[in-house]
CSV table of C-alpha atoms in Angstrom, one decimal:
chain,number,residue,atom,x,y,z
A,6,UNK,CA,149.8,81.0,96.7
A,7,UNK,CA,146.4,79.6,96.2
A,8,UNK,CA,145.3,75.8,95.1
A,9,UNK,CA,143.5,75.3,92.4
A,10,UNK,CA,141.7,72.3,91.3
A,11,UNK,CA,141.1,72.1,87.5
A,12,UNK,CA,139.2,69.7,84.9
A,13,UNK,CA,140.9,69.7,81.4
A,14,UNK,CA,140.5,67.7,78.2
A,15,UNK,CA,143.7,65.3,77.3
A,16,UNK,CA,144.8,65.6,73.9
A,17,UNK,CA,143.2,62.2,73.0
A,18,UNK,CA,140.2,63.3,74.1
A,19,UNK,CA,139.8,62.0,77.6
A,20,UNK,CA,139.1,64.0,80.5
A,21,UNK,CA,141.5,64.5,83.5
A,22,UNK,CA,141.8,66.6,86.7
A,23,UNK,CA,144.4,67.6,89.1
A,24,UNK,CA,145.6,70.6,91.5
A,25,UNK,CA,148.2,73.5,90.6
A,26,UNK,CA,149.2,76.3,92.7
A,27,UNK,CA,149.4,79.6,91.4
A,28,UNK,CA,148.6,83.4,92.7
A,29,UNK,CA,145.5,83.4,90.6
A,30,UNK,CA,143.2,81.7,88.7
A,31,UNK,CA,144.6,83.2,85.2
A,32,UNK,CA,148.4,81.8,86.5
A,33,UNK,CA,146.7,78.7,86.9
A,34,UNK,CA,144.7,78.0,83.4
A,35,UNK,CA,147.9,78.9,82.0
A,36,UNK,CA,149.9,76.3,83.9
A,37,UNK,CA,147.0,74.0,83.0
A,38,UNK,CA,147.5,74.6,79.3
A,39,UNK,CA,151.5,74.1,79.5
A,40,UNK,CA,151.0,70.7,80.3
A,41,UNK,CA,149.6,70.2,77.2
A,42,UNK,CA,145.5,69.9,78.0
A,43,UNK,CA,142.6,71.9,77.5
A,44,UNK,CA,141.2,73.7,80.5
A,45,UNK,CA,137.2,72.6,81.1
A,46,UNK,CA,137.2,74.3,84.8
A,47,UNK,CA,139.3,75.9,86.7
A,48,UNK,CA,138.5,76.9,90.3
A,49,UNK,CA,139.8,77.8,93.5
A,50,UNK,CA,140.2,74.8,96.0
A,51,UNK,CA,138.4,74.7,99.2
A,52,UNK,CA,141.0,74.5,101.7
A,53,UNK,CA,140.8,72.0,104.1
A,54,UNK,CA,137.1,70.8,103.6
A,55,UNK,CA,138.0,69.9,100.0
A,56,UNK,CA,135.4,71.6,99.0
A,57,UNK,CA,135.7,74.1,95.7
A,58,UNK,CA,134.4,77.3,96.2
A,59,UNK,CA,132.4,77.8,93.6
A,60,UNK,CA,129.1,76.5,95.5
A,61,UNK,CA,129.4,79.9,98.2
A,62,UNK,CA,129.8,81.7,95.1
A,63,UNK,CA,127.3,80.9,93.3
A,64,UNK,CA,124.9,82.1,96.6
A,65,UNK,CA,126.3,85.0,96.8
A,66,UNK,CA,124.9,88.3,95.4
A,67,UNK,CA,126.2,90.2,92.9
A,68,UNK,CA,124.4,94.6,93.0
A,69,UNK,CA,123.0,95.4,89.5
A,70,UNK,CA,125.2,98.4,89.2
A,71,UNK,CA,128.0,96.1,89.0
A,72,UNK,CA,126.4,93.2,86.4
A,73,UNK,CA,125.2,96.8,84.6
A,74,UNK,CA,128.8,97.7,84.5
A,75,UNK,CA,130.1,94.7,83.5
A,76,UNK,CA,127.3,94.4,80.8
A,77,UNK,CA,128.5,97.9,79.4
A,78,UNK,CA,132.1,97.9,79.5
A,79,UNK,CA,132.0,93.8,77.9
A,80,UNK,CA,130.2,95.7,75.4
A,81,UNK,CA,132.8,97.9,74.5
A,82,UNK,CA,135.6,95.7,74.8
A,83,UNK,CA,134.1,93.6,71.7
A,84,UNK,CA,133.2,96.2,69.8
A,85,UNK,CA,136.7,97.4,70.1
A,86,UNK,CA,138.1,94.2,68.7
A,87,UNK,CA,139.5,92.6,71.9
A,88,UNK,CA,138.6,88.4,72.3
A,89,UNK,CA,135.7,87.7,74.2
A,90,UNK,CA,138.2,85.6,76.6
A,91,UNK,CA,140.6,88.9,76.9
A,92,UNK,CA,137.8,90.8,77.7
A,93,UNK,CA,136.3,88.7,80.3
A,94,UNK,CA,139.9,88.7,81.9
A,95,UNK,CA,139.8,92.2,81.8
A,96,UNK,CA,136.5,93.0,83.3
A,97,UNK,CA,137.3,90.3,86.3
A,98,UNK,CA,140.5,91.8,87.3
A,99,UNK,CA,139.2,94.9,87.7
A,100,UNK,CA,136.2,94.4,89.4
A,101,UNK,CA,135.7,96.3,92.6
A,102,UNK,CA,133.3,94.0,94.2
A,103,UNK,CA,134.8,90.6,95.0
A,104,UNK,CA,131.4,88.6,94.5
A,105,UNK,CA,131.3,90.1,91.0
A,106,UNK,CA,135.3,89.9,90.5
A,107,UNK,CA,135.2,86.1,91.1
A,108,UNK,CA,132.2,85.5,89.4
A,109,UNK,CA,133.1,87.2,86.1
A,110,UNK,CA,136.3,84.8,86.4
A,111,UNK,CA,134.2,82.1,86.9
A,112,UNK,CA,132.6,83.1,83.8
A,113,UNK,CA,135.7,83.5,82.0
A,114,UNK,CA,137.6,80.2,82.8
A,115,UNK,CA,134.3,78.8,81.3
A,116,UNK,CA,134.5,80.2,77.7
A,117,UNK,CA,137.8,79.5,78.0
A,118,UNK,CA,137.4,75.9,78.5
A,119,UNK,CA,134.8,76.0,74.8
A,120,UNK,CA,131.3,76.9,76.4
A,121,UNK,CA,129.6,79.8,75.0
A,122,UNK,CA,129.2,83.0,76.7
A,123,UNK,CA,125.3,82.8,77.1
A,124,UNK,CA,125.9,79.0,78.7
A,125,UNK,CA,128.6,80.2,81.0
A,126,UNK,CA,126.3,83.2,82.1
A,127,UNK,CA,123.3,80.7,82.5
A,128,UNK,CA,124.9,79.0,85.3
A,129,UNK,CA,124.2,82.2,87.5
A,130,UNK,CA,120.8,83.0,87.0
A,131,UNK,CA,120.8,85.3,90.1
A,132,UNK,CA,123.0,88.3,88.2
A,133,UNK,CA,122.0,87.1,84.9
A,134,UNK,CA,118.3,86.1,84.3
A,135,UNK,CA,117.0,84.2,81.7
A,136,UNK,CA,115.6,87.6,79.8
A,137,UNK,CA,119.5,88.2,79.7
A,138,UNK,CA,121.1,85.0,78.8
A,139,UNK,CA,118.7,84.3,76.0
A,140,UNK,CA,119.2,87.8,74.5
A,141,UNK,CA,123.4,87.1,74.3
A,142,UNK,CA,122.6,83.5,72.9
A,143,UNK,CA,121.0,85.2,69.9
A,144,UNK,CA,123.6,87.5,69.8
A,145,UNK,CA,126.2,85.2,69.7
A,146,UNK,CA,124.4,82.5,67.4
A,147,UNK,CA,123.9,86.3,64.5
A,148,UNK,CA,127.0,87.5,64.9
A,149,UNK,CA,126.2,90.6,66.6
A,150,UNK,CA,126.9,90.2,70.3
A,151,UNK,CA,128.5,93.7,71.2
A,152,UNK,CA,125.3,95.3,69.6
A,153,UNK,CA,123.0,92.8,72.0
A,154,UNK,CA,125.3,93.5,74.8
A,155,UNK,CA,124.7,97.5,74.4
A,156,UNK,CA,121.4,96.9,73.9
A,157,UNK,CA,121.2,95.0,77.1
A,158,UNK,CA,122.4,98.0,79.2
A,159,UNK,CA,120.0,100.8,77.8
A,160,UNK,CA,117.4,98.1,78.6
A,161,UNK,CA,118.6,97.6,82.1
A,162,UNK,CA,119.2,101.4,82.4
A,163,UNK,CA,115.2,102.0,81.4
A,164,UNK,CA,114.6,99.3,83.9
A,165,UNK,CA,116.0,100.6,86.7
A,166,UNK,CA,114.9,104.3,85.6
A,167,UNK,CA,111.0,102.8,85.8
A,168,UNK,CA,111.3,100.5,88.3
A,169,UNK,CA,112.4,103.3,90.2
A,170,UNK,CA,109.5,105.3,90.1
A,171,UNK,CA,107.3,102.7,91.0
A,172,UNK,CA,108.9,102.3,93.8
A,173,UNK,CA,108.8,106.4,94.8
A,174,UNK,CA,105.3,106.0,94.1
A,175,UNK,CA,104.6,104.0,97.2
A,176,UNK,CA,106.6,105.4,99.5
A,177,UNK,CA,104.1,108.0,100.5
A,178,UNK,CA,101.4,105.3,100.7
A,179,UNK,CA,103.9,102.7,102.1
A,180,UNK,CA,104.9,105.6,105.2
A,181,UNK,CA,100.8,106.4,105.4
A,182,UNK,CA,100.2,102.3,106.2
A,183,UNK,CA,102.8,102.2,108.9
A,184,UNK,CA,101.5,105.4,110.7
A,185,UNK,CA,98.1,104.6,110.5
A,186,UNK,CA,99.1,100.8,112.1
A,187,UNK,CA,101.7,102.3,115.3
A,188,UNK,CA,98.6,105.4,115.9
A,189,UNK,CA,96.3,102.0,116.7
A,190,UNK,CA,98.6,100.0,118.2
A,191,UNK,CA,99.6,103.2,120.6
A,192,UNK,CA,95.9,103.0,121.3
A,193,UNK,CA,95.0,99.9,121.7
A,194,UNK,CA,97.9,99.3,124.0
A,195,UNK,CA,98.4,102.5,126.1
A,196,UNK,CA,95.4,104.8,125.8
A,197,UNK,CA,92.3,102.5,126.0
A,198,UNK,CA,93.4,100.4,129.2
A,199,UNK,CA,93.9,103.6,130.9
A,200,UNK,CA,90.3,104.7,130.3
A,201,UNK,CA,88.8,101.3,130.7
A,202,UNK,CA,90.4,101.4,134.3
A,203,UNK,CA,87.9,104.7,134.9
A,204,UNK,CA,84.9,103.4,133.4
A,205,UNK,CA,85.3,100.1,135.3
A,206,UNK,CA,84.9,102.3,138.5
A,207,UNK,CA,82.0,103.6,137.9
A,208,UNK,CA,80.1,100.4,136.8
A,209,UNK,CA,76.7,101.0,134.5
A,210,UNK,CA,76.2,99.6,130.8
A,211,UNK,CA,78.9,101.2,128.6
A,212,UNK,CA,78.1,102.1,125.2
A,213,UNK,CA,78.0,99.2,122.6
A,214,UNK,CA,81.1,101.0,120.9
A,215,UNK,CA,82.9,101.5,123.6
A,216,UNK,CA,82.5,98.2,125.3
A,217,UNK,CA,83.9,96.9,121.4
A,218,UNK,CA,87.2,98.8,121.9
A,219,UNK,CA,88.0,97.8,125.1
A,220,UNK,CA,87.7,94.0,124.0
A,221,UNK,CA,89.6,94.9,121.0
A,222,UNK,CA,92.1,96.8,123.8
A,223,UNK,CA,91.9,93.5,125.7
A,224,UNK,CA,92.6,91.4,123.7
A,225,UNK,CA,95.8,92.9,122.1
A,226,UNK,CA,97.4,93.4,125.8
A,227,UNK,CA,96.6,89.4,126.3
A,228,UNK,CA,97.3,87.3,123.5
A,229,UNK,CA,99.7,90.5,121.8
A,230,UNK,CA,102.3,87.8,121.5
A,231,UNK,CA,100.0,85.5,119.8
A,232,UNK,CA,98.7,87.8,117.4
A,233,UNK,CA,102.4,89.0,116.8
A,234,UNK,CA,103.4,84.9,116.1
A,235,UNK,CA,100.2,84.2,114.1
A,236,UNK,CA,101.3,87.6,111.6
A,237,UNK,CA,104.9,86.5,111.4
A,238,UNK,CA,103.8,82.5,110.8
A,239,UNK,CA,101.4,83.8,108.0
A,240,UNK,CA,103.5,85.6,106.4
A,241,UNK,CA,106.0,82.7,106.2
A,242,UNK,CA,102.9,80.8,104.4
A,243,UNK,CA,101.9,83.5,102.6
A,244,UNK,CA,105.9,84.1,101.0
A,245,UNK,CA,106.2,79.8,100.6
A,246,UNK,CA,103.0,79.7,98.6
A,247,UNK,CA,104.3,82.8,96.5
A,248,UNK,CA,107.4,81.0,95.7
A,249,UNK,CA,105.3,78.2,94.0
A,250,UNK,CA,104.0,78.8,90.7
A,251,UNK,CA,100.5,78.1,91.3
A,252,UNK,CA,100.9,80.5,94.4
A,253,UNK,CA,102.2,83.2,91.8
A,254,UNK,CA,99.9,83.0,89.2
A,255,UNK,CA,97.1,83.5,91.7
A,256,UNK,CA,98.1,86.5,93.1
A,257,UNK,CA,99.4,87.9,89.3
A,258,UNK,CA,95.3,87.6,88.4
A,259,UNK,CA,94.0,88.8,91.6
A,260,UNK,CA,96.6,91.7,91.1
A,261,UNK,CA,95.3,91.8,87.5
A,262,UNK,CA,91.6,92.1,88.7
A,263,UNK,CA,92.0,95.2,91.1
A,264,UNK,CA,90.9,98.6,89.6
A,265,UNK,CA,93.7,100.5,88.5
A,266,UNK,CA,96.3,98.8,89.8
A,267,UNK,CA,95.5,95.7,87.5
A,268,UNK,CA,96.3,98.6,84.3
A,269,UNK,CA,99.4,99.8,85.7
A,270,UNK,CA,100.5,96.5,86.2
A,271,UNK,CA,99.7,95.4,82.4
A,272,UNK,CA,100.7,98.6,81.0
A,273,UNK,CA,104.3,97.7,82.8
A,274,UNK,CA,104.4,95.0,81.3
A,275,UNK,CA,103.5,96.2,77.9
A,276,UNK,CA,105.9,99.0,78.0
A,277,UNK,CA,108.7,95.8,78.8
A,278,UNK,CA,107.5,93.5,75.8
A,279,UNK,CA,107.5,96.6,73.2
A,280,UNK,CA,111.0,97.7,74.2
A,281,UNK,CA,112.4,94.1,74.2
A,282,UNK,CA,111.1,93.0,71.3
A,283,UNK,CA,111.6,96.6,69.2
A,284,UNK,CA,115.2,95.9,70.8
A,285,UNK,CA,115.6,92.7,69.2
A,286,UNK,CA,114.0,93.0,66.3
A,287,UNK,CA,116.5,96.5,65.7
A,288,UNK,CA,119.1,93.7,66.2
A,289,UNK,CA,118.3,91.8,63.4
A,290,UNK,CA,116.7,88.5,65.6
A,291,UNK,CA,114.3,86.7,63.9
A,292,UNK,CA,110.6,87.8,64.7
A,293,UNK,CA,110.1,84.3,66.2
A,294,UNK,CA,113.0,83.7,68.9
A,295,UNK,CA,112.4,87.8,69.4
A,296,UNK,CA,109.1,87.0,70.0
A,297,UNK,CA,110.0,84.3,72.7
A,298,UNK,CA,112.6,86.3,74.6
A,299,UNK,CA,110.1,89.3,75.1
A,300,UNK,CA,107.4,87.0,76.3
A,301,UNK,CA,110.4,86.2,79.3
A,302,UNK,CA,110.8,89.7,79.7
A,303,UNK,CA,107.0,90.3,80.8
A,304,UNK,CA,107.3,89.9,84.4
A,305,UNK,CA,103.9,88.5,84.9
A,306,UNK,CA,103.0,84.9,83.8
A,307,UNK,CA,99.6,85.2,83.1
A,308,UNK,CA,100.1,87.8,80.7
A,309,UNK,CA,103.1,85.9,79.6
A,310,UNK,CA,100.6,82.8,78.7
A,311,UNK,CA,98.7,85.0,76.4
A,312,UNK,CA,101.4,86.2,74.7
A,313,UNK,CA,102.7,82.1,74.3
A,314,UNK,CA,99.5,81.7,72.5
A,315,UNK,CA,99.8,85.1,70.2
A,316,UNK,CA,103.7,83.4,69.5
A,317,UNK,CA,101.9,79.6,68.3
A,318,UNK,CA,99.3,81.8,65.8
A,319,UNK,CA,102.6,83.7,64.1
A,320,UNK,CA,105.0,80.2,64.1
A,321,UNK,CA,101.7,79.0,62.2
A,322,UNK,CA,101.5,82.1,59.7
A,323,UNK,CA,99.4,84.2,61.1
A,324,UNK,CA,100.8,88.3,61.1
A,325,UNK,CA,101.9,89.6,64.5
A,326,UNK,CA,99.0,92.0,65.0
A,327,UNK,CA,96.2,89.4,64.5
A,328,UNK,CA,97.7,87.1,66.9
A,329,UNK,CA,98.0,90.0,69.4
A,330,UNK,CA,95.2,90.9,69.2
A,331,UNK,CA,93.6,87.5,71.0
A,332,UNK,CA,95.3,89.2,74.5
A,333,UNK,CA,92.9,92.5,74.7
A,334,UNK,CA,94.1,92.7,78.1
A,335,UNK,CA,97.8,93.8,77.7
A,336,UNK,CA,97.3,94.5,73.7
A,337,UNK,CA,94.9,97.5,73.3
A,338,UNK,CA,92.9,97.9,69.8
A,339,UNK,CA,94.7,101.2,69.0
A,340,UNK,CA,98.3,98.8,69.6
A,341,UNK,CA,97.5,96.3,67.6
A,342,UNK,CA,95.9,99.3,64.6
A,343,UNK,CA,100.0,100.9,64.8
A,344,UNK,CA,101.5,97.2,64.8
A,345,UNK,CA,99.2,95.9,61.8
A,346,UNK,CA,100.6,99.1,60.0
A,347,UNK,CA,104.2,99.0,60.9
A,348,UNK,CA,104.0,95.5,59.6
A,349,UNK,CA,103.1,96.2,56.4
A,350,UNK,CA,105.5,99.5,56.4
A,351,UNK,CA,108.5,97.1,57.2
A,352,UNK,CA,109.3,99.5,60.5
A,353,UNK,CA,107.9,97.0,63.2
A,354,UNK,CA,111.1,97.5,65.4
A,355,UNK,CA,111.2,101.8,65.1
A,356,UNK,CA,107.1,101.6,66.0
A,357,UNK,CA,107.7,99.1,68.9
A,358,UNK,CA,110.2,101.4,70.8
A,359,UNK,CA,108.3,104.6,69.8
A,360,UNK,CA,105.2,102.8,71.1
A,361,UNK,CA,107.8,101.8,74.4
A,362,UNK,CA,108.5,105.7,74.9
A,363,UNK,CA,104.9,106.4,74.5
A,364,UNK,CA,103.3,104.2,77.3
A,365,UNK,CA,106.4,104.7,79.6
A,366,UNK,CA,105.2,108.0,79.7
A,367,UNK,CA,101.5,106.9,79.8
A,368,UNK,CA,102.3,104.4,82.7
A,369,UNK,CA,104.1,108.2,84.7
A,370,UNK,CA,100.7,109.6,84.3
A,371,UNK,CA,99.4,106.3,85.9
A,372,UNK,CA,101.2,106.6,88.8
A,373,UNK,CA,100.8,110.0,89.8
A,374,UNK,CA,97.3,109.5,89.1
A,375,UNK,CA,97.3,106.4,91.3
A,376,UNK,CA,99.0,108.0,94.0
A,377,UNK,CA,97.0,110.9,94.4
A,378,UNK,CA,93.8,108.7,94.7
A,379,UNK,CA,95.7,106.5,97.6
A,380,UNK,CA,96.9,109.8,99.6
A,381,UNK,CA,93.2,111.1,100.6
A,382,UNK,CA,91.7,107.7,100.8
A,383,UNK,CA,94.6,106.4,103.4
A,384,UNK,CA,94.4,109.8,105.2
A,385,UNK,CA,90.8,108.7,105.0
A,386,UNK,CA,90.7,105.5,106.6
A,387,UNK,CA,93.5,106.7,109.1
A,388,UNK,CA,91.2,109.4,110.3
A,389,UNK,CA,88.2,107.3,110.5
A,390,UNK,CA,90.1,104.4,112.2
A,391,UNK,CA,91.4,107.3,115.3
A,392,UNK,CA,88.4,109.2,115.2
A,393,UNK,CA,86.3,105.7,115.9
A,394,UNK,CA,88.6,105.2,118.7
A,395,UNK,CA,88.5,108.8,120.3
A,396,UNK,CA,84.7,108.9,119.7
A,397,UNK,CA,84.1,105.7,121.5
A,398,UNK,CA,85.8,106.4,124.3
A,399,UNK,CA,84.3,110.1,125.0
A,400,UNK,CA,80.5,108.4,124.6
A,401,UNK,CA,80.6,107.4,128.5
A,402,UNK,CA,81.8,110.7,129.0
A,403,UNK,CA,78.5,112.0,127.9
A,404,UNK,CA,76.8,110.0,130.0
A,405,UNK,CA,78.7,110.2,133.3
A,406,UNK,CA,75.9,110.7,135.2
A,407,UNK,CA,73.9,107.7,134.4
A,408,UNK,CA,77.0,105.4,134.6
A,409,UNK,CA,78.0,106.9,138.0
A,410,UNK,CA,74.3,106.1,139.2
């Protein structure tokens, strides 16, 4: 038998709290409501500290697959007919991962207590981001949550289909980096020294080269430890200022600014807006709040900002391609030309997710293309980087016999 604290609502209206024990958390709410009150929070004591669980819950991680799961199946529990609160029972009792299980019980006791489902989901913004909670909230405020919810897993599905190629896109270039940095480091650190113990025997002027690698040789065997604190220390710096907004929106424009990889970046976040908002739209949400979620589901806050401004032109009357059009760098002119015509057509949600399918496949060709441009020049600059080494330290080799005089 567990202990379970709980908050409930008197029938006069005043709040009250106590503990019950019960094998579960559903046992509990439903001694809770025997005694006559209204069950606000329900949660699993602490033990001894006193402490509820709830606060190591909400740190802990919860996969995708399983928040994509639970996104799916909720999905088809309401469309079936079954209570949102019977559904939520449902889905926490048989989940397999125990983060997820208590979370989604978590979840249920609150829209069992009267808060709505996007509010309850809100309060763990590590499995369900704001993208996601702002999409039920609409859901739930038109009537049409099962449809959002379905919605919502496609989109994550697409999500997890593209961000996975970006990520099998690097790998190659990712594995090239490493190589490249253990080849010097084996160098630097084993095969130089040896050589520089020759060359010190035979005394004579080494070549300017040469006499470069062995300080760089030097210096790695001396301060090695140093070099390997100040990297770890500025990568702690690096990460912190990252975390901070101003530290994010710098690196989003400098990312922004690089040839090539500043278009696959926008054109990922084009192909993102266009399926949100052709997603919401489809779903009957007003072009406005549609408008507002898909700027969230961007990814990248500088283009985000542009499209905030696009969002102010249409709350003031302006049609959706015109305001686009003021963000050239995400929006391209033949974009906007099929928006302005699927406004006036009255199929701006069918054109948004064609135009979605289009540049997914558009940003595919970008990534191959990309990653056959980084495979020769890393295989370049790996070459060059050995070959510098080898070739400076066979120069006093050519001239042993003015060294050894």
């Amino acid at each position: 038998m567990a202990v379970f604290a709980y908050t409930a609502l008197e029938k006069t209206g005043g709040k009250t709290s106590g503990m019950v024990s019960a094998e579960d958390r559903s046992a509990a709410i439903k001694q809770v409501i025997e005694k006559g009150l209204h069950p606000v929070l329900v949660e699993e004591h602490g033990g001894a500290s006193g402490f509820p669980a709830r606060g190591l819950l909400r740190r802990s991680r919860v996969s995708r697959a399983s928040v994509a799961s639970f996104t799916r199946e909720l999905a088809n529990l309401v469309a079936a007919g079954i209570s949102l609160s019977r559904s939520l029972h449902i889905l926490s009792s048989e989940a397999s991962q125990p983060a997820a299980r208590r979370q989604w019980a978590a979840v249920h006791d609150d829209v069992v207590g009267g808060a709505s489902l996007a509010d309850a989901l809100a309060k763990w913004p590590r499995s369900f981001p704001p993208v996601y909670v702002a999409m039920v909230k609409a859901g739930e405020t038109g009537g049409f949550l099962h449809v959002v919810l379905e919605q919502i897993a496609d989109f994550q599905s697409r999500e997890r289909d593209l961000k996975g190629r970006l990520k099998a896109a690097c790998v190659y270039p990712a594995v090239l980096t490493v190589l490249a940095s253990g080849v010097l480091v084996f160098l630097l650190t084993y095969f130089i020294p040896r050589f520089s113990a020759i060359f010190a025997e035979f005394g004579g002027a080494l070549p300017w080269l040469t006499r470069a690698i062995v300080g760089a040789s030097s210096t790695v065997m001396k301060y090695g430890l140093v070099i390997v604190g100040a990297g770890v220390l500025t990568v702690v710096i690096v990460r912190r200022a990252l975390a901070s907004e101003s530290g994010r929106r710098s690196l989003e424009a400098l990312t922004l600014g690089l040839p090539l990889v500043g278009d696959v970046v926008a054109r990922f976040a084009l192909v993102r807006f266009c399926r949100m908002l052709g997603t919401l739209l489809g779903s009957g949400v007003p072009l406005i709040v549609a408008l507002q979620v898909a700027k969230e589901a961007i990814g990248n806050q500088t283009l985000a900002d542009a499209v905030g401004e696009a969002v102010e032109q249409v709350q003031r009357g302006s049609p959706l391609a015109r305001s686009l059009a003021a963000c050239p760098r995400l929006f391209p002119a033949s974009t906007i030309e099929m928006v302005a015509v699927a406004e006036e057509s009255a199929s701006l949600d069918k054109e948004l997710l064609r135009l979605a399918d289009t540049y997914e496949s558009d940003l595919d060709r970008r990534l191959r293309m990309l990653v056959a441009l980084a495979e020769p020049v890393l295989l370049f600059a790996m070459a060059a980087v050995v070959g510098t080494v080898v070739i400076g330290m066979l120069l006093p080799i050519f001239t042993l016999q003015e060294l050894i005089r």
